Tab-separated table of C-alpha atoms in Angstrom:
chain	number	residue	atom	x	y	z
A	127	UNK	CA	-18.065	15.348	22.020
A	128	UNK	CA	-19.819	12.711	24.003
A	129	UNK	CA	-18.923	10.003	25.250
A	130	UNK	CA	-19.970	5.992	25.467
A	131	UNK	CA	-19.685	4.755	28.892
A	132	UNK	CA	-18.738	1.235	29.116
A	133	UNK	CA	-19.641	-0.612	32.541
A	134	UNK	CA	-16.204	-1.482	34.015
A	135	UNK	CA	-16.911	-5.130	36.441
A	136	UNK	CA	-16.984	-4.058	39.827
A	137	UNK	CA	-14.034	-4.337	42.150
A	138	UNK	CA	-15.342	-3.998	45.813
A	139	UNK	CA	-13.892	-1.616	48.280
A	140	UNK	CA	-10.208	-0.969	46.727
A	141	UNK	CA	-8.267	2.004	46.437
A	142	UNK	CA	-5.354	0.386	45.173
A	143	UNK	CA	-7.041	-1.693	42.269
A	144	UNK	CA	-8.577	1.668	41.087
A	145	UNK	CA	-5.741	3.334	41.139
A	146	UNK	CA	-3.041	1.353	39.025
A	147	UNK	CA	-6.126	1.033	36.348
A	148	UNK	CA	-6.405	4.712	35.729
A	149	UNK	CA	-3.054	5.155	36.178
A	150	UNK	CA	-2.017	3.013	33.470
A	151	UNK	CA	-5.185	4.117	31.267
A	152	UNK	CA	-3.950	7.217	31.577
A	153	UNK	CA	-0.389	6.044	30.512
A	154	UNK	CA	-2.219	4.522	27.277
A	155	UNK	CA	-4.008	7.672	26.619
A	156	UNK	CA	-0.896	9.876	26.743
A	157	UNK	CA	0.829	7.300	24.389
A	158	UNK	CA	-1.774	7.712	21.783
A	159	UNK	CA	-2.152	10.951	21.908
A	160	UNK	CA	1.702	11.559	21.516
A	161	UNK	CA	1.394	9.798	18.466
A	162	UNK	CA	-1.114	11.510	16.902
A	163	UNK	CA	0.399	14.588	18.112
A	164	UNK	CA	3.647	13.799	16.480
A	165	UNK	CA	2.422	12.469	13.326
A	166	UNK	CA	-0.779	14.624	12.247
A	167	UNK	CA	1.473	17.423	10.353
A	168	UNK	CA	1.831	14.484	7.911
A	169	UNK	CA	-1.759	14.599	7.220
A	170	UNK	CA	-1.015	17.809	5.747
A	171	UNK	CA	1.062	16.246	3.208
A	172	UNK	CA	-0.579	16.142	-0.230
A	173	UNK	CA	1.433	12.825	-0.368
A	174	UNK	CA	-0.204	11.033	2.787
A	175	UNK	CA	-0.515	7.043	2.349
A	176	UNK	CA	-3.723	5.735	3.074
A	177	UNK	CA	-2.054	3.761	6.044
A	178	UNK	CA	-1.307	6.509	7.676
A	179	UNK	CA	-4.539	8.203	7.534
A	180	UNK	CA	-6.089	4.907	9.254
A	181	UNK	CA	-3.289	4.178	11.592
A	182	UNK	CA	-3.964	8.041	13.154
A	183	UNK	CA	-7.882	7.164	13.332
A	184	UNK	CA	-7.255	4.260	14.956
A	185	UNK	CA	-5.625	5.831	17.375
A	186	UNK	CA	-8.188	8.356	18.021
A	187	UNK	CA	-10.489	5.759	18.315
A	188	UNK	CA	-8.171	4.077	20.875
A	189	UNK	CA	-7.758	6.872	22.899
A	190	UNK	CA	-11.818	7.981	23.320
A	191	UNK	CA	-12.477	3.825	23.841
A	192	UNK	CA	-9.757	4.033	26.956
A	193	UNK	CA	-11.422	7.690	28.026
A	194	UNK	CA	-14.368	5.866	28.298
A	195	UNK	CA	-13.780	3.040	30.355
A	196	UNK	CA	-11.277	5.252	32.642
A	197	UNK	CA	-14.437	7.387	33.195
A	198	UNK	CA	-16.504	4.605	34.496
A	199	UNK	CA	-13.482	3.674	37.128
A	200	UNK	CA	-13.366	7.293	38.450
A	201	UNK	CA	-17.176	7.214	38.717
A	202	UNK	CA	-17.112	3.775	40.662
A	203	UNK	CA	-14.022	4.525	42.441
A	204	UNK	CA	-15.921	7.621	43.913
A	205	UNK	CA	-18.873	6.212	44.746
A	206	UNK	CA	-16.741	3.493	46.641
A	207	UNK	CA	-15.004	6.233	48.712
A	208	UNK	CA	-18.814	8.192	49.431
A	209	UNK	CA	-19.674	4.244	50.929
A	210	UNK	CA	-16.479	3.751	52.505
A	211	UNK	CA	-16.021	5.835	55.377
A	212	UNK	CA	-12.334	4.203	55.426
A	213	UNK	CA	-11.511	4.904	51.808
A	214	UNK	CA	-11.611	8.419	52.498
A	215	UNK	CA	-8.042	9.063	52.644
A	216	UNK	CA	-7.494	8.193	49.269
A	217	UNK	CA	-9.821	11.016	47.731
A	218	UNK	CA	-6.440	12.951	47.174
A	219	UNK	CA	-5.330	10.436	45.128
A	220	UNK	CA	-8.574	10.549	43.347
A	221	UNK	CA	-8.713	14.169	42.786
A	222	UNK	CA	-5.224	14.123	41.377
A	223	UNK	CA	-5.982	11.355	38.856
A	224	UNK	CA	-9.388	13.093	37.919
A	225	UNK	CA	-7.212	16.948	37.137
A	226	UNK	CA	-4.332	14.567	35.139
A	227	UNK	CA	-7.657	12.586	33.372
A	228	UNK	CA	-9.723	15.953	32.635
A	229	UNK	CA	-6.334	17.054	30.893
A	230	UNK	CA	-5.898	14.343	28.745
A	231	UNK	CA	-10.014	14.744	27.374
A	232	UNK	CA	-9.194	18.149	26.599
A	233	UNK	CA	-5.982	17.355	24.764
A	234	UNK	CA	-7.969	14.614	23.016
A	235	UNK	CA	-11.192	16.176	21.800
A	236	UNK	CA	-9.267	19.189	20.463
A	237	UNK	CA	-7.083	16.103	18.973
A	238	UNK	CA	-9.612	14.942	17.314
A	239	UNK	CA	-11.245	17.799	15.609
A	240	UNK	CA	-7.445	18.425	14.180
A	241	UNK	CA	-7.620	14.985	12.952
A	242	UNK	CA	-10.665	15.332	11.411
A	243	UNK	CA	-10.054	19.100	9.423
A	244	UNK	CA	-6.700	17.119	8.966
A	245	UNK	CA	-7.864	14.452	7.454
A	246	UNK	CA	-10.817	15.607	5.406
A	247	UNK	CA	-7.957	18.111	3.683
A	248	UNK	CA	-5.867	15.092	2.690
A	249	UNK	CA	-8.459	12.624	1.276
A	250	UNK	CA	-10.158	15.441	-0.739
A	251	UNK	CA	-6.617	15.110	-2.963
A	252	UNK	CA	-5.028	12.544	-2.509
A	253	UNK	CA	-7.149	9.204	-0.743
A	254	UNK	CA	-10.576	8.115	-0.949
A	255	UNK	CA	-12.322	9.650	2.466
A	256	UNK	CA	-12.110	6.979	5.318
A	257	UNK	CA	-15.142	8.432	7.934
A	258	UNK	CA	-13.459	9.407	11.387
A	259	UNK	CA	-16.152	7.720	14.212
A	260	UNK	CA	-15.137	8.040	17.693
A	261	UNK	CA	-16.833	6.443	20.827
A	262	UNK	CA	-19.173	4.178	19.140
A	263	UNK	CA	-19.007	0.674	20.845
A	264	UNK	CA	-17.262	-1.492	18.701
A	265	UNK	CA	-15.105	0.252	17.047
A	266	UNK	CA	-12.284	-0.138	19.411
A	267	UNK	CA	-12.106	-3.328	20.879
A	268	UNK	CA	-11.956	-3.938	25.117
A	269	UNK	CA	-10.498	-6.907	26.445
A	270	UNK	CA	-11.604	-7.411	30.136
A	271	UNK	CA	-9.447	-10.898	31.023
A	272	UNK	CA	-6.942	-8.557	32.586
A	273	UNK	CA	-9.956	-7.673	34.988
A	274	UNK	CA	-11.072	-11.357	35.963
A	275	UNK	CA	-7.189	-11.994	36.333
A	276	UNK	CA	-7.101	-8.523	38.610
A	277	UNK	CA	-9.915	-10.299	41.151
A	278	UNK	CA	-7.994	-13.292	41.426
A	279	UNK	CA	-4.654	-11.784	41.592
A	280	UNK	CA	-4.347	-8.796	44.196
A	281	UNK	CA	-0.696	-8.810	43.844
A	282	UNK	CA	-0.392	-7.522	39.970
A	283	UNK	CA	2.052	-5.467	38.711
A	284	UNK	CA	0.851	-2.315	36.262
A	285	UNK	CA	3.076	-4.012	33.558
A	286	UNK	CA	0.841	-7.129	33.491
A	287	UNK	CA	-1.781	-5.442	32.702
A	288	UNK	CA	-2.277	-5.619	28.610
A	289	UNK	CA	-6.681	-4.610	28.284
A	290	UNK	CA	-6.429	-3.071	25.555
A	291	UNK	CA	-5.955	-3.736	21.725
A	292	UNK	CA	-4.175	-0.580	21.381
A	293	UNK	CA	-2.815	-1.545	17.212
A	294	UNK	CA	-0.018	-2.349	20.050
A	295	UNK	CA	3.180	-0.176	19.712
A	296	UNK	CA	3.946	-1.456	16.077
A	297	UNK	CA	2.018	2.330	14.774
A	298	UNK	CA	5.841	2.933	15.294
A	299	UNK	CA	6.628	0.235	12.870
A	300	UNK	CA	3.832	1.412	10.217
A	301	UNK	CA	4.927	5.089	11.302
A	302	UNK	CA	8.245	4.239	9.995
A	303	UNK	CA	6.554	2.429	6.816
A	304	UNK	CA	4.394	4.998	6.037
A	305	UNK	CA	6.736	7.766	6.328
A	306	UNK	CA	9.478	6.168	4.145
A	307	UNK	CA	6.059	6.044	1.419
A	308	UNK	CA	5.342	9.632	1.574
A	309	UNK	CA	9.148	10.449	1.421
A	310	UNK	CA	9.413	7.983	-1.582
A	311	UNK	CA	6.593	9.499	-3.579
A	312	UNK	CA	7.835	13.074	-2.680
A	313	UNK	CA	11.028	11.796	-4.540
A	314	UNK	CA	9.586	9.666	-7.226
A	315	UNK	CA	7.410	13.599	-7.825
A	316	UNK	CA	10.821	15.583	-7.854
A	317	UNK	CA	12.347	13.234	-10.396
A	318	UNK	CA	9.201	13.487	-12.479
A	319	UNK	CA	9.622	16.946	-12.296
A	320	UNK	CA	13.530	17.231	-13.189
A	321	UNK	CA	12.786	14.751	-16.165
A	322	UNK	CA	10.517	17.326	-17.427
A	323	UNK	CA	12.501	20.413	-17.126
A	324	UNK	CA	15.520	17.883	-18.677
A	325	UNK	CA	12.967	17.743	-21.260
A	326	UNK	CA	12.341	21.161	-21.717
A	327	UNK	CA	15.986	22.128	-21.925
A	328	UNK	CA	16.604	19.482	-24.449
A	329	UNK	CA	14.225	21.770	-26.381
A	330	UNK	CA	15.968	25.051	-25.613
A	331	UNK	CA	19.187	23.390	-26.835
A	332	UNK	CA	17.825	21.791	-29.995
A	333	UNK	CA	16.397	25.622	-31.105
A	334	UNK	CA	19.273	27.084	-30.197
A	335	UNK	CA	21.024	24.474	-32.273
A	336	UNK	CA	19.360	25.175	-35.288
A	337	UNK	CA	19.553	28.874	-34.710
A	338	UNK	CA	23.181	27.989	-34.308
A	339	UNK	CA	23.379	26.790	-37.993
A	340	UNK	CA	21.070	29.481	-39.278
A	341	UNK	CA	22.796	32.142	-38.210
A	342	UNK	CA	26.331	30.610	-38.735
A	343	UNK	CA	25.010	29.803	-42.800
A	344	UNK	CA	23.726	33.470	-42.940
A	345	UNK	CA	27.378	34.573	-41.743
A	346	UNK	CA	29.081	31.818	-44.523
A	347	UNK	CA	26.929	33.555	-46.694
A	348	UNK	CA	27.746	36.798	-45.966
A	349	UNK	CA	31.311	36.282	-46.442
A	350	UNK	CA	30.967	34.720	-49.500
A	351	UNK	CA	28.919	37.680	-50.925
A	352	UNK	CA	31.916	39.673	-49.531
A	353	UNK	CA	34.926	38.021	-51.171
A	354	UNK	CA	32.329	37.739	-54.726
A	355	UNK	CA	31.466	41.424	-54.099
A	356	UNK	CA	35.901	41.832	-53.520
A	357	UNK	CA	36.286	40.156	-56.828
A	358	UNK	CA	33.772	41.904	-58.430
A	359	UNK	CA	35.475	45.303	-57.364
A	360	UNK	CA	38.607	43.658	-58.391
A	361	UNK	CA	37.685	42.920	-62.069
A	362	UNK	CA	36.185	46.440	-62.913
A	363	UNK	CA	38.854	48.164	-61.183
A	364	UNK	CA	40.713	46.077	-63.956
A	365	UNK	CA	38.660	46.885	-66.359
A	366	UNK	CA	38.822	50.668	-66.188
A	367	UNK	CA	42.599	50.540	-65.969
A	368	UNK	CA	42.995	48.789	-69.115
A	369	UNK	CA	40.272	51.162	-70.413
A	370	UNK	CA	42.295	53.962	-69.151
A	371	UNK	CA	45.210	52.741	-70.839
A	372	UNK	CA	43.667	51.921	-73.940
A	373	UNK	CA	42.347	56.008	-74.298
A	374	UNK	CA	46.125	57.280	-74.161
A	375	UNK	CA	47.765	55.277	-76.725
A	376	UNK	CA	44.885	56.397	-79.075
């Protein structure tokens, strides 16, 4: 996956400066990709809300927008210490931030491809498709006033520094939102489907019901054949006594 370099304003001659900024990029990155990480088994979820699905692209997007800025500080940051004969004892700190930064592209392009096959699973059933595009200018917005503020300021903290329109930390909010969704229409489906089998049994008891009185007026009649059949037996048994009776006196 390629990426768009953006040209990050130059600095001058400054380890420190270079430092905090891909430090804290890299804190961004990691954030987003936790996310993403956390939440994509709920793309899986036949029952995935829509604002889910764009609140995890976003994030994607986030994450290869802050890759490549962070790789334009790295490159400059280098060159710097190739100029710089007395930058050179920060190329340890360089390195180090380069190995954590190479990490976190890995971790995010294979990311990304799960997002995608993720993705394209749930919107085939359940959401329209919403196109995944990653490192095309624009789609992530950069704020550089943090930068001009940086030149200015040589004493800021990393917690000043806010660049990026990251969908902030409130994904936790619509995490939270979007979640409570999918678990409502997993329970608004289960009712749905005990309703039905309520239904179904209502059936079953109805038939047996009726088989209930079928089989109880087949036994009514029965007996009633019985005792007539009885009475029957009764009267000729009567009959052939009196008969029988009749025969000796003659």
């Amino acid at each position: 996956m390629a990426s768009v370099m953006f040209d990050p304003p130059s600095f001058g001659p400054s380890n420190l400066k270079y430092e905090k900024l891909i430090a804290t990029n890299l804190q961004h990155i990691r954030a987003e990709i936790l996310y993403t990480e956390h939440n994509i088994g709920d793309l899986s979820n036949r029952f995935v809300s829509q604002r889910l699905l764009v609140t995890i692209q976003n994030k994607i997007d986030n994450v290869f927008a802050l890759i490549s800025v962070t790789e334009g500080y790295l490159s400059e940051w280098e060159s710097d210490i190739a100029r710089y004969p007395g930058l050179l004892d920060s190329r340890a700190s360089l390195d180090k931030l380069k190995a954590q930064f190479n990490r976190e592209v890995s971790r995010a392009r294979q990311l990304a491809d799960e997002v995608k096959s993720r993705s394209h699973m749930a919107t085939s059933d359940t959401v329209n498709p919403t196109p995944l595009v990653y490192n095309v200018p624009g789609n992530s917005e950069v704020d550089y006033n943090f930068i001009n503020s940086a030149k200015s300021d040589p004493d800021y903290e990393v917690s000043a520094i806010q660049h990026f329109d990251l969908i902030e930390f409130e994904g936790s909010s619509s995490l939270t939102d979007s979640l409570i969704e999918t678990r409502n229409q997993g329970i608004s489906h289960i009712r749905s489907q005990i309703e039905q089998a309520r239904g179904i049994f209502s059936e079953i008891a109805t038939i047996v019901s009726v088989q209930d009185g079928g089989l109880k007026s087949i036994e009514r009649n029965l007996k009633e054949s019985y005792d007539n059949s009885e009475e029957a037996l009764r009267d000729i048994e009567s009959l052939v006594v009196a008969r029988s009776k009749n025969s000796r006196r003659r």
